[in-house]
GROMACS .gro file of N, CA and C in nm:
model
  543
    1ILE      N    1   9.601  13.995   8.986
    1ILE     CA    2   9.705  14.091   8.878
    1ILE      C    3   9.728  14.181   9.019
    2ALA      N    4   9.677  14.176   9.090
    2ALA     CA    5   9.692  14.309   9.202
    2ALA      C    6   9.745  14.239   9.346
    3LEU      N    7   9.718  14.102   9.314
    3LEU     CA    8   9.782  14.028   9.407
    3LEU      C    9   9.951  14.004   9.442
    4VAL      N   10   9.926  13.990   9.254
    4VAL     CA   11  10.116  13.940   9.260
    4VAL      C   12  10.183  14.110   9.229
    5PHE      N   13  10.116  14.170   9.197
    5PHE     CA   14  10.193  14.350   9.207
    5PHE      C   15  10.266  14.330   9.364
    6LEU      N   16  10.095  14.363   9.436
    6LEU     CA   17  10.182  14.417   9.557
    6LEU      C   18  10.327  14.284   9.606
    7LEU      N   19  10.315  14.167   9.586
    7LEU     CA   20  10.411  14.023   9.616
    7LEU      C   21  10.538  14.120   9.553
    8LEU      N   22  10.531  14.095   9.456
    8LEU     CA   23  10.624  14.240   9.345
    8LEU      C   24  10.772  14.353   9.440
    9ALA      N   25  10.621  14.396   9.463
    9ALA     CA   26  10.683  14.502   9.512
    9ALA      C   27  10.725  14.551   9.653
   10ALA      N   28  10.667  14.382   9.726
   10ALA     CA   29  10.733  14.299   9.844
   10ALA      C   30  10.874  14.376   9.812
   11GLN      N   31  10.841  14.238   9.681
   11GLN     CA   32  11.000  14.165   9.663
   11GLN      C   33  11.107  14.231   9.618
   12PHE      N   34  11.134  14.329   9.531
   12PHE     CA   35  11.205  14.347   9.511
   12PHE      C   36  11.243  14.529   9.553
   13GLU      N   37  11.107  14.503   9.700
   13GLU     CA   38  11.098  14.612   9.762
   13GLU      C   39  11.113  14.808   9.657
   14SER      N   40  11.078  14.760   9.513
   14SER     CA   41  11.018  14.899   9.443
   14SER      C   42  10.928  14.815   9.395
   15GLY      N   43  10.869  14.974   9.364
   15GLY     CA   44  10.792  14.939   9.220
   15GLY      C   45  10.775  14.947   9.095
   16ILE      N   46  10.851  15.052   9.047
   16ILE     CA   47  10.908  15.038   8.957
   16ILE      C   48  10.957  14.918   8.885
   17LEU      N   49  10.995  14.830   8.952
   17LEU     CA   50  11.053  14.709   8.946
   17LEU      C   51  10.970  14.640   8.937
   18SER      N   52  10.851  14.640   9.037
   18SER     CA   53  10.675  14.566   8.959
   18SER      C   54  10.654  14.564   8.853
   19PHE      N   55  10.641  14.668   8.829
   19PHE     CA   56  10.536  14.779   8.695
   19PHE      C   57  10.668  14.714   8.621
   20ILE      N   58  10.715  14.667   8.632
   20ILE     CA   59  10.816  14.637   8.437
   20ILE      C   60  10.801  14.490   8.423
   21VAL      N   61  10.856  14.465   8.593
   21VAL     CA   62  10.796  14.315   8.533
   21VAL      C   63  10.620  14.310   8.495
   22MET      N   64  10.518  14.391   8.584
   22MET     CA   65  10.349  14.296   8.524
   22MET      C   66  10.372  14.392   8.374
   23MET      N   67  10.400  14.458   8.296
   23MET     CA   68  10.404  14.511   8.195
   23MET      C   69  10.427  14.382   8.050
   24ALA      N   70  10.423  14.230   8.152
   24ALA     CA   71  10.424  14.167   7.979
   24ALA      C   72  10.330  14.146   8.072
   25VAL      N   73  10.177  14.133   8.184
   25VAL     CA   74  10.119  14.045   8.131
   25VAL      C   75   9.974  14.152   8.040
   26PRO      N   76   9.936  14.262   8.002
   26PRO     CA   77   9.854  14.296   7.927
   26PRO      C   78   9.845  14.245   7.773
   27PHE      N   79  10.024  14.231   7.765
   27PHE     CA   80   9.982  14.098   7.594
   27PHE      C   81  10.025  13.993   7.641
   28ALA      N   82  10.031  13.895   7.724
   28ALA     CA   83   9.965  13.764   7.783
   28ALA      C   84   9.837  13.792   7.740
   29MET      N   85   9.733  13.812   7.837
   29MET     CA   86   9.623  13.858   7.808
   29MET      C   87   9.585  13.860   7.622
   30SER      N   88   9.664  13.980   7.538
   30SER     CA   89   9.629  14.030   7.426
   30SER      C   90   9.630  13.847   7.364
   31GLY      N   91   9.741  13.775   7.360
   31GLY     CA   92   9.738  13.681   7.346
   31GLY      C   93   9.654  13.550   7.349
   32ALA      N   94   9.683  13.514   7.456
   32ALA     CA   95   9.508  13.440   7.484
   32ALA      C   96   9.352  13.502   7.417
   33PHE      N   97   9.370  13.627   7.456
   33PHE     CA   98   9.249  13.658   7.372
   33PHE      C   99   9.198  13.646   7.219
   34LEU      N  100   9.321  13.618   7.109
   34LEU     CA  101   9.346  13.629   7.014
   34LEU      C  102   9.327  13.476   6.974
   35ALA      N  103   9.406  13.374   7.028
   35ALA     CA  104   9.381  13.299   6.994
   35ALA      C  105   9.275  13.203   7.039
   36MET      N  106   9.177  13.236   7.180
   36MET     CA  107   9.085  13.241   7.188
   36MET      C  108   8.963  13.223   7.073
   37PHE      N  109   8.998  13.337   6.987
   37PHE     CA  110   8.913  13.476   6.862
   37PHE      C  111   8.965  13.359   6.755
   38LEU      N  112   9.089  13.303   6.828
   38LEU     CA  113   9.016  13.183   6.627
   38LEU      C  114   9.012  13.060   6.659
   39THR      N  115   9.066  13.018   6.764
   39THR     CA  116   8.976  12.821   6.792
   39THR      C  117   8.820  12.804   6.765
   40GLY      N  118   8.789  12.992   6.775
   40GLY     CA  119   8.624  12.970   6.821
   40GLY      C  120   8.605  13.021   6.992
   41THR      N  121   8.652  13.019   7.087
   41THR     CA  122   8.671  12.912   7.174
   41THR      C  123   8.593  13.098   7.325
   42SER      N  124   8.498  13.104   7.348
   42SER     CA  125   8.404  13.158   7.401
   42SER      C  126   8.499  13.175   7.525
   43LEU      N  127   8.474  13.251   7.586
   43LEU     CA  128   8.489  13.284   7.744
   43LEU      C  129   8.440  13.215   7.856
   44SER      N  130   8.469  13.168   7.948
   44SER     CA  131   8.455  13.055   8.062
   44SER      C  132   8.562  13.031   8.189
   45MET      N  133   8.526  13.004   8.243
   45MET     CA  134   8.546  12.944   8.365
   45MET      C  135   8.634  12.914   8.339
   46THR      N  136   8.614  12.881   8.291
   46THR     CA  137   8.813  12.744   8.241
   46THR      C  138   8.911  12.780   8.177
   47SER      N  139   8.833  12.929   8.086
   47SER     CA  140   8.925  13.001   7.974
   47SER      C  141   8.971  13.153   8.128
   48PHE      N  142   8.890  13.142   8.220
   48PHE     CA  143   8.984  13.279   8.284
   48PHE      C  144   9.138  13.206   8.391
   49LEU      N  145   9.049  13.115   8.451
   49LEU     CA  146   9.119  12.973   8.520
   49LEU      C  147   9.249  12.976   8.453
   50GLY      N  148   9.255  12.944   8.301
   50GLY     CA  149   9.376  12.976   8.283
   50GLY      C  150   9.426  13.103   8.220
   51LEU      N  151   9.384  13.227   8.245
   51LEU     CA  152   9.426  13.371   8.213
   51LEU      C  153   9.531  13.384   8.323
   52ILE      N  154   9.480  13.279   8.492
   52ILE     CA  155   9.481  13.320   8.604
   52ILE      C  156   9.704  13.268   8.635
   53ILE      N  157   9.607  13.080   8.534
   53ILE     CA  158   9.762  13.022   8.540
   53ILE      C  159   9.821  13.104   8.489
   54LEU      N  160   9.823  13.208   8.347
   54LEU     CA  161   9.946  13.269   8.268
   54LEU      C  162   9.959  13.374   8.353
   55VAL      N  163   9.906  13.424   8.402
   55VAL     CA  164   9.977  13.540   8.499
   55VAL      C  165  10.079  13.501   8.548
   56GLY      N  166  10.086  13.436   8.574
   56GLY     CA  167  10.196  13.380   8.705
   56GLY      C  168  10.314  13.331   8.617
   57ILE      N  169  10.272  13.271   8.535
   57ILE     CA  170  10.410  13.214   8.458
   57ILE      C  171  10.486  13.275   8.351
   58VAL      N  172  10.352  13.421   8.309
   58VAL     CA  173  10.463  13.554   8.273
   58VAL      C  174  10.563  13.630   8.367
   59VAL      N  175  10.480  13.623   8.408
   59VAL     CA  176  10.551  13.736   8.602
   59VAL      C  177  10.727  13.584   8.579
   60ASN      N  178  10.699  13.513   8.625
   60ASN     CA  179  10.737  13.399   8.581
   60ASN      C  180  10.928  13.487   8.525
   61ASN      N  181  10.904  13.457   8.373
   61ASN     CA  182  10.966  13.468   8.346
   61ASN      C  183  11.025  13.666   8.291
   62SER      N  184  10.892  13.734   8.351
   62SER     CA  185  10.966  13.862   8.356
   62SER      C  186  11.053  13.869   8.534
   63ILE      N  187  11.067  13.738   8.560
   63ILE     CA  188  11.112  13.769   8.757
   63ILE      C  189  11.284  13.733   8.679
   64LEU      N  190  11.228  13.635   8.608
   64LEU     CA  191  11.411  13.584   8.593
   64LEU      C  192  11.513  13.684   8.570
   65LEU      N  193  11.382  13.754   8.411
   65LEU     CA  194  11.495  13.874   8.377
   65LEU      C  195  11.549  14.014   8.392
   66VAL      N  196  11.447  14.050   8.548
   66VAL     CA  197  11.489  14.157   8.616
   66VAL      C  198  11.571  14.116   8.725
   67GLU      N  199  11.533  14.027   8.777
   67GLU     CA  200  11.671  13.995   8.892
   67GLU      C  201  11.794  13.936   8.836
   68PHE      N  202  11.768  13.849   8.689
   68PHE     CA  203  11.972  13.867   8.644
   68PHE      C  204  12.021  14.019   8.722
   69ILE      N  205  11.910  14.141   8.547
   69ILE     CA  206  11.941  14.227   8.584
   69ILE      C  207  12.037  14.295   8.671
   70LYS      N  208  11.882  14.327   8.788
   70LYS     CA  209  11.910  14.406   8.894
   70LYS      C  210  12.071  14.290   8.994
   71GLN      N  211  12.039  14.241   8.945
   71GLN     CA  212  12.216  14.113   9.017
   71GLN      C  213  12.351  14.220   9.001
   72ASN      N  214  12.315  14.198   8.846
   72ASN     CA  215  12.501  14.200   8.803
   72ASN      C  216  12.465  14.327   8.726
   73GLU      N  217  12.362  14.492   8.817
   73GLU     CA  218  12.394  14.611   8.683
   73GLU      C  219  12.463  14.604   8.786
   74ASP      N  220  12.547  14.671   8.960
   74ASP     CA  221  12.640  14.722   9.016
   74ASP      C  222  12.815  14.735   8.907
   75GLU      N  223  12.805  14.555   8.863
   75GLU     CA  224  12.948  14.517   8.807
   75GLU      C  225  12.985  14.460   8.710
   76LEU      N  226  12.845  14.472   8.655
   76LEU     CA  227  12.809  14.505   8.465
   76LEU      C  228  12.796  14.608   8.336
   77GLY      N  229  12.741  14.669   8.416
   77GLY     CA  230  12.674  14.819   8.399
   77GLY      C  231  12.513  14.809   8.347
   78VAL      N  232  12.424  14.867   8.327
   78VAL     CA  233  12.338  14.786   8.364
   78VAL      C  234  12.273  14.776   8.140
   79HIS      N  235  12.393  14.810   8.046
   79HIS     CA  236  12.372  14.747   7.943
   79HIS      C  237  12.405  14.650   7.933
   80GLU      N  238  12.560  14.648   8.004
   80GLU     CA  239  12.584  14.506   7.974
   80GLU      C  240  12.511  14.421   8.063
   81ALA      N  241  12.386  14.460   8.156
   81ALA     CA  242  12.382  14.367   8.254
   81ALA      C  243  12.216  14.311   8.138
   82LEU      N  244  12.198  14.381   8.100
   82LEU     CA  245  12.118  14.363   7.972
   82LEU      C  246  12.115  14.295   7.856
   83VAL      N  247  12.215  14.204   7.804
   83VAL     CA  248  12.271  14.180   7.736
   83VAL      C  249  12.258  14.018   7.795
   84GLN      N  250  12.310  14.021   7.921
   84GLN     CA  251  12.377  13.931   7.940
   84GLN      C  252  12.253  13.849   8.017
   85ALA      N  253  12.192  13.919   8.056
   85ALA     CA  254  12.078  13.851   8.123
   85ALA      C  255  11.970  13.877   8.014
   86GLY      N  256  11.977  13.874   7.845
   86GLY     CA  257  11.910  13.820   7.767
   86GLY      C  258  11.993  13.703   7.671
   87LYS      N  259  12.102  13.692   7.768
   87LYS     CA  260  12.168  13.558   7.666
   87LYS      C  261  12.129  13.440   7.795
   88MET      N  262  12.158  13.495   7.977
   88MET     CA  263  12.164  13.384   7.998
   88MET      C  264  12.004  13.350   8.051
   89ARG      N  265  11.909  13.387   8.063
   89ARG     CA  266  11.778  13.399   8.101
   89ARG      C  267  11.705  13.373   7.947
   90LEU      N  268  11.754  13.391   7.792
   90LEU     CA  269  11.663  13.265   7.677
   90LEU      C  270  11.604  13.162   7.749
   91ARG      N  271  11.736  13.092   7.748
   91ARG     CA  272  11.683  12.918   7.742
   91ARG      C  273  11.577  12.919   7.816
   92PRO      N  274  11.569  12.934   7.981
   92PRO     CA  275  11.509  12.850   8.068
   92PRO      C  276  11.416  12.918   8.036
   93ILE      N  277  11.420  13.028   7.977
   93ILE     CA  278  11.272  13.124   7.978
   93ILE      C  279  11.196  13.028   7.877
   94LEU      N  280  11.271  12.993   7.702
   94LEU     CA  281  11.246  12.938   7.596
   94LEU      C  282  11.150  12.804   7.657
   95MET      N  283  11.240  12.757   7.772
   95MET     CA  284  11.257  12.668   7.750
   95MET      C  285  11.090  12.632   7.872
   96SER      N  286  11.072  12.667   7.958
   96SER     CA  287  10.985  12.666   8.067
   96SER      C  288  10.812  12.699   7.948
   97CYS      N  289  10.835  12.829   7.841
   97CYS     CA  290  10.778  12.859   7.759
   97CYS      C  291  10.724  12.729   7.670
   98THR      N  292  10.865  12.679   7.600
   98THR     CA  293  10.765  12.550   7.547
   98THR      C  294  10.723  12.420   7.555
   99THR      N  295  10.774  12.360   7.723
   99THR     CA  296  10.719  12.258   7.738
   99THR      C  297  10.531  12.308   7.817
  100THR      N  298  10.569  12.408   7.825
  100THR     CA  299  10.469  12.414   7.896
  100THR      C  300  10.323  12.358   7.816
  101VAL      N  301  10.385  12.481   7.656
  101VAL     CA  302  10.290  12.487   7.545
  101VAL      C  303  10.266  12.311   7.485
  102VAL      N  304  10.359  12.300   7.536
  102VAL     CA  305  10.358  12.148   7.439
  102VAL      C  306  10.202  12.066   7.501
  103GLY      N  307  10.325  12.089   7.677
  103GLY     CA  308  10.217  11.976   7.733
  103GLY      C  309  10.086  12.000   7.768
  104MET      N  310  10.019  12.130   7.663
  104MET     CA  311   9.889  12.201   7.733
  104MET      C  312   9.827  12.150   7.542
  105ILE      N  313   9.997  12.123   7.447
  105ILE     CA  314   9.863  12.097   7.386
  105ILE      C  315   9.724  11.976   7.307
  106PRO      N  316   9.799  11.890   7.404
  106PRO     CA  317   9.649  11.747   7.427
  106PRO      C  318   9.560  11.786   7.489
  107LEU      N  319   9.604  11.853   7.543
  107LEU     CA  320   9.451  11.947   7.644
  107LEU      C  321   9.341  12.044   7.576
  108SER      N  322   9.427  12.095   7.427
  108SER     CA  323   9.443  12.198   7.453
  108SER      C  324   9.290  12.179   7.283
  109LEU      N  325   9.288  12.016   7.254
  109LEU     CA  326   9.230  11.918   7.146
  109LEU      C  327   9.055  11.883   7.228
  110GLY      N  328   9.132  11.901   7.264
  110GLY     CA  329   8.963  11.860   7.433
  110GLY      C  330   8.920  11.754   7.403
  111LEU      N  331   9.014  11.693   7.395
  111LEU     CA  332   9.068  11.449   7.320
  111LEU      C  333   8.949  11.438   7.467
  112GLY      N  334   8.930  11.273   7.518
  112GLY     CA  335   8.880  11.217   7.612
  112GLY      C  336   8.723  11.297   7.653
  113GLU      N  337   8.695  11.197   7.787
  113GLU     CA  338   8.589  11.282   7.821
  113GLU      C  339   8.642  11.394   7.922
  114GLY      N  340   8.526  11.496   7.894
  114GLY     CA  341   8.617  11.601   8.020
  114GLY      C  342   8.635  11.655   7.927
  115GLY      N  343   8.709  11.667   7.785
  115GLY     CA  344   8.869  11.714   7.764
  115GLY      C  345   8.825  11.853   7.712
  116GLU      N  346   8.633  11.917   7.639
  116GLU     CA  347   8.633  11.978   7.563
  116GLU      C  348   8.597  12.116   7.708
  117MET      N  349   8.557  12.047   7.816
  117MET     CA  350   8.592  12.187   7.910
  117MET      C  351   8.708  12.259   7.940
  118LEU      N  352   8.821  12.087   7.922
  118LEU     CA  353   8.887  12.240   8.012
  118LEU      C  354   8.995  12.295   7.894
  119ALA      N  355   8.956  12.302   7.740
  119ALA     CA  356   8.996  12.321   7.606
  119ALA      C  357   9.010  12.448   7.642
  120PRO      N  358   8.898  12.545   7.634
  120PRO     CA  359   8.960  12.701   7.690
  120PRO      C  360   9.107  12.693   7.746
  121MET      N  361   9.007  12.625   7.885
  121MET     CA  362   9.174  12.731   7.908
  121MET      C  363   9.307  12.654   7.909
  122ALA      N  364   9.348  12.543   7.840
  122ALA     CA  365   9.501  12.547   7.719
  122ALA      C  366   9.493  12.606   7.656
  123ILE      N  367   9.347  12.643   7.597
  123ILE     CA  368   9.375  12.750   7.438
  123ILE      C  369   9.449  12.886   7.542
  124SER      N  370   9.404  12.893   7.615
  124SER     CA  371   9.441  13.055   7.639
  124SER      C  372   9.585  13.134   7.681
  125ILE      N  373   9.604  12.966   7.786
  125ILE     CA  374   9.712  12.907   7.776
  125ILE      C  375   9.916  12.954   7.714
  126ILE      N  376   9.847  12.844   7.579
  126ILE     CA  377   9.921  12.832   7.495
  126ILE      C  378   9.917  12.991   7.335
  127GLY      N  379   9.830  13.084   7.358
  127GLY     CA  380   9.825  13.204   7.329
  127GLY      C  381   9.917  13.299   7.396
  128GLY      N  382   9.841  13.266   7.505
  128GLY     CA  383   9.911  13.393   7.579
  128GLY      C  384  10.063  13.388   7.613
  129LEU      N  385  10.084  13.246   7.637
  129LEU     CA  386  10.246  13.276   7.670
  129LEU      C  387  10.301  13.248   7.532
  130ILE      N  388  10.287  13.238   7.403
  130ILE     CA  389  10.308  13.266   7.307
  130ILE      C  390  10.409  13.407   7.307
  131ALA      N  391  10.207  13.448   7.295
  131ALA     CA  392  10.317  13.605   7.304
  131ALA      C  393  10.376  13.671   7.347
  132SER      N  394  10.378  13.618   7.510
  132SER     CA  395  10.335  13.706   7.634
  132SER      C  396  10.534  13.735   7.605
  133THR      N  397  10.576  13.517   7.626
  133THR     CA  398  10.713  13.587   7.571
  133THR      C  399  10.773  13.574   7.465
  134LEU      N  400  10.716  13.610   7.370
  134LEU     CA  401  10.833  13.697   7.247
  134LEU      C  402  10.855  13.852   7.241
  135VAL      N  403  10.715  13.871   7.355
  135VAL     CA  404  10.732  14.027   7.413
  135VAL      C  405  10.823  14.039   7.565
  136THR      N  406  10.803  13.882   7.630
  136THR     CA  407  10.870  13.981   7.729
  136THR      C  408  11.081  14.000   7.692
  137LEU      N  409  11.068  13.892   7.620
  137LEU     CA  410  11.216  13.861   7.594
  137LEU      C  411  11.249  14.063   7.488
  138PHE      N  412  11.206  14.158   7.507
  138PHE     CA  413  11.262  14.245   7.397
  138PHE      C  414  11.199  14.326   7.546
  139LEU      N  415  11.069  14.355   7.548
  139LEU     CA  416  10.988  14.491   7.652
  139LEU      C  417  11.099  14.495   7.712
  140ILE      N  418  11.093  14.392   7.802
  140ILE     CA  419  11.164  14.375   7.993
  140ILE      C  420  11.322  14.478   7.992
  141PRO      N  421  11.392  14.425   7.932
  141PRO     CA  422  11.468  14.429   7.859
  141PRO      C  423  11.472  14.638   7.813
  142VAL      N  424  11.416  14.669   7.744
  142VAL     CA  425  11.393  14.760   7.653
  142VAL      C  426  11.316  14.856   7.816
  143LEU      N  427  11.222  14.840   7.886
  143LEU     CA  428  11.165  14.927   7.970
  143LEU      C  429  11.292  14.933   8.064
  144TYR      N  430  11.347  14.861   8.127
  144TYR     CA  431  11.431  14.887   8.243
  144TYR      C  432  11.530  14.966   8.223
  145ASP      N  433  11.542  14.968   8.091
  145ASP     CA  434  11.703  15.030   8.064
  145ASP      C  435  11.653  15.201   8.047
  146ILE      N  436  11.517  15.232   7.970
  146ILE     CA  437  11.458  15.367   7.979
  146ILE      C  438  11.405  15.415   8.137
  147ILE      N  439  11.390  15.369   8.156
  147ILE     CA  440  11.342  15.350   8.280
  147ILE      C  441  11.536  15.378   8.361
  148ASN      N  442  11.564  15.315   8.376
  148ASN     CA  443  11.749  15.367   8.427
  148ASN      C  444  11.717  15.421   8.342
  149ASP      N  445  11.788  15.521   8.318
  149ASP     CA  446  11.796  15.601   8.234
  149ASP      C  447  11.747  15.696   8.292
  150ARG      N  448  11.565  15.753   8.287
  150ARG     CA  449  11.547  15.791   8.325
  150ARG      C  450  11.544  15.891   8.528
  151LYS      N  451  11.586  15.740   8.605
  151LYS     CA  452  11.668  15.763   8.685
  151LYS      C  453  11.785  15.880   8.687
  152ASN      N  454  11.841  15.824   8.600
  152ASN     CA  455  11.954  15.855   8.598
  152ASN      C  456  11.961  16.029   8.603
  153LYS      N  457  11.883  16.036   8.492
  153LYS     CA  458  11.864  16.201   8.464
  153LYS      C  459  11.821  16.303   8.545
  154LYS      N  460  11.728  16.234   8.664
  154LYS     CA  461  11.659  16.235   8.778
  154LYS      C  462  11.808  16.225   8.820
  155LYS      N  463  11.903  16.189   8.922
  155LYS     CA  464  12.017  16.211   8.990
  155LYS      C  465  12.114  16.333   8.971
  156GLN      N  466  12.076  16.344   8.816
  156GLN     CA  467  12.159  16.449   8.758
  156GLN      C  468  12.135  16.579   8.744
  157ARG      N  469  12.010  16.579   8.782
  157ARG     CA  470  11.895  16.713   8.765
  157ARG      C  471  11.996  16.736   8.930
  158ALA      N  472  11.924  16.670   8.986
  158ALA     CA  473  11.978  16.650   9.189
  158ALA      C  474  12.070  16.709   9.196
  159GLU      N  475  12.196  16.643   9.118
  159GLU     CA  476  12.280  16.694   9.186
  159GLU      C  477  12.366  16.860   9.068
  160ALA      N  478  12.314  16.817   8.987
  160ALA     CA  479  12.315  16.988   8.945
  160ALA      C  480  12.279  17.044   9.039
  161ARG      N  481  12.106  17.048   9.043
  161ARG     CA  482  12.087  17.146   9.132
  161ARG      C  483  12.141  17.138   9.326
  162ALA      N  484  12.206  17.049   9.388
  162ALA     CA  485  12.291  17.139   9.499
  162ALA      C  486  12.422  17.104   9.481
  163ALA      N  487  12.478  17.139   9.354
  163ALA     CA  488  12.576  17.214   9.295
  163ALA      C  489  12.521  17.312   9.273
  164HIS      N  490  12.430  17.392   9.239
  164HIS     CA  491  12.382  17.575   9.179
  164HIS      C  492  12.339  17.615   9.356
  165VAL      N  493  12.308  17.548   9.419
  165VAL     CA  494  12.240  17.571   9.577
  165VAL      C  495  12.412  17.542   9.684
  166ALA      N  496  12.519  17.524   9.660
  166ALA     CA  497  12.651  17.509   9.730
  166ALA      C  498  12.682  17.666   9.673
  167GLU      N  499  12.628  17.693   9.560
  167GLU     CA  500  12.705  17.754   9.496
  167GLU      C  501  12.668  17.950   9.542
  168LEU      N  502  12.493  17.961   9.506
  168LEU     CA  503  12.522  18.055   9.541
  168LEU      C  504  12.531  18.090   9.713
  169GLU      N  505  12.468  17.967   9.806
  169GLU     CA  506  12.505  17.958   9.971
  169GLU      C  507  12.652  18.044   9.907
  170ALA      N  508  12.792  17.965   9.906
  170ALA     CA  509  12.909  18.060   9.902
  170ALA      C  510  12.857  18.144   9.870
  171MET      N  511  12.865  18.245   9.803
  171MET     CA  512  12.827  18.367   9.744
  171MET      C  513  12.755  18.428   9.803
  172TRP      N  514  12.642  18.431   9.918
  172TRP     CA  515  12.613  18.419   9.983
  172TRP      C  516  12.686  18.491  10.114
  173GLU      N  517  12.747  18.345  10.163
  173GLU     CA  518  12.879  18.398  10.281
  173GLU      C  519  12.931  18.451  10.254
  174LYS      N  520  12.958  18.457  10.129
  174LYS     CA  521  13.095  18.600  10.089
  174LYS      C  522  13.015  18.721  10.096
  175GLU      N  523  12.929  18.716  10.031
  175GLU     CA  524  12.855  18.888   9.992
  175GLU      C  525  12.785  18.909  10.191
  176ASP      N  526  12.714  18.819  10.293
  176ASP     CA  527  12.767  18.844  10.468
  176ASP      C  528  12.891  18.912  10.482
  177SER      N  529  13.032  18.816  10.447
  177SER     CA  530  13.139  18.855  10.526
  177SER      C  531  13.128  18.978  10.477
  178MET      N  532  13.137  19.042  10.337
  178MET     CA  533  13.168  19.174  10.301
  178MET      C  534  13.113  19.247  10.347
  179LEU      N  535  12.970  19.221  10.403
  179LEU     CA  536  12.860  19.363  10.470
  179LEU      C  537  12.942  19.339  10.603
  180GLU      N  538  12.992  19.227  10.686
  180GLU     CA  539  13.004  19.259  10.828
  180GLU      C  540  13.191  19.328  10.832
  181GLN      N  541  13.223  19.334  10.688
  181GLN     CA  542  13.364  19.369  10.715
  181GLN      C  543  13.369  19.579  10.733
   0.00000   0.00000   0.00000
């Protein structure tokens, strides 16, 4: 997970965007653990392998949203870019989730020779992917908006501070010129 975060930080050139993308991972893990609990599956090496695969898929879905928002926020505005990202990326995210979940169903049933060994991996992927996809479609745009609002407020405070400093400097220059006369 740390390696994925570092790669995202290098790709986006921002730790904040990497943080936004990675926020879907805890929900994926909780969905995976819930699915394993509901099916009575214990933690094993194959279920942990499923969690590693799950991180990659979940991060990919989040990247789809964040990258679209980032590319279009200058021309559309942040709020419109968030809406358009939801509209334009909903289908690809749902399609990748659906195909992965449906593809893992036979494996999760544990049928065939050695199937019971790989079933925990499929169960963890299915549970985590369902939970994270639902959360990703709502959480990522909301987090992006919250962080963008904070960034704008910080920028406005810095501009107000700079304007105040400029006023003070002008006032001091005026006082200095009066004293010199």
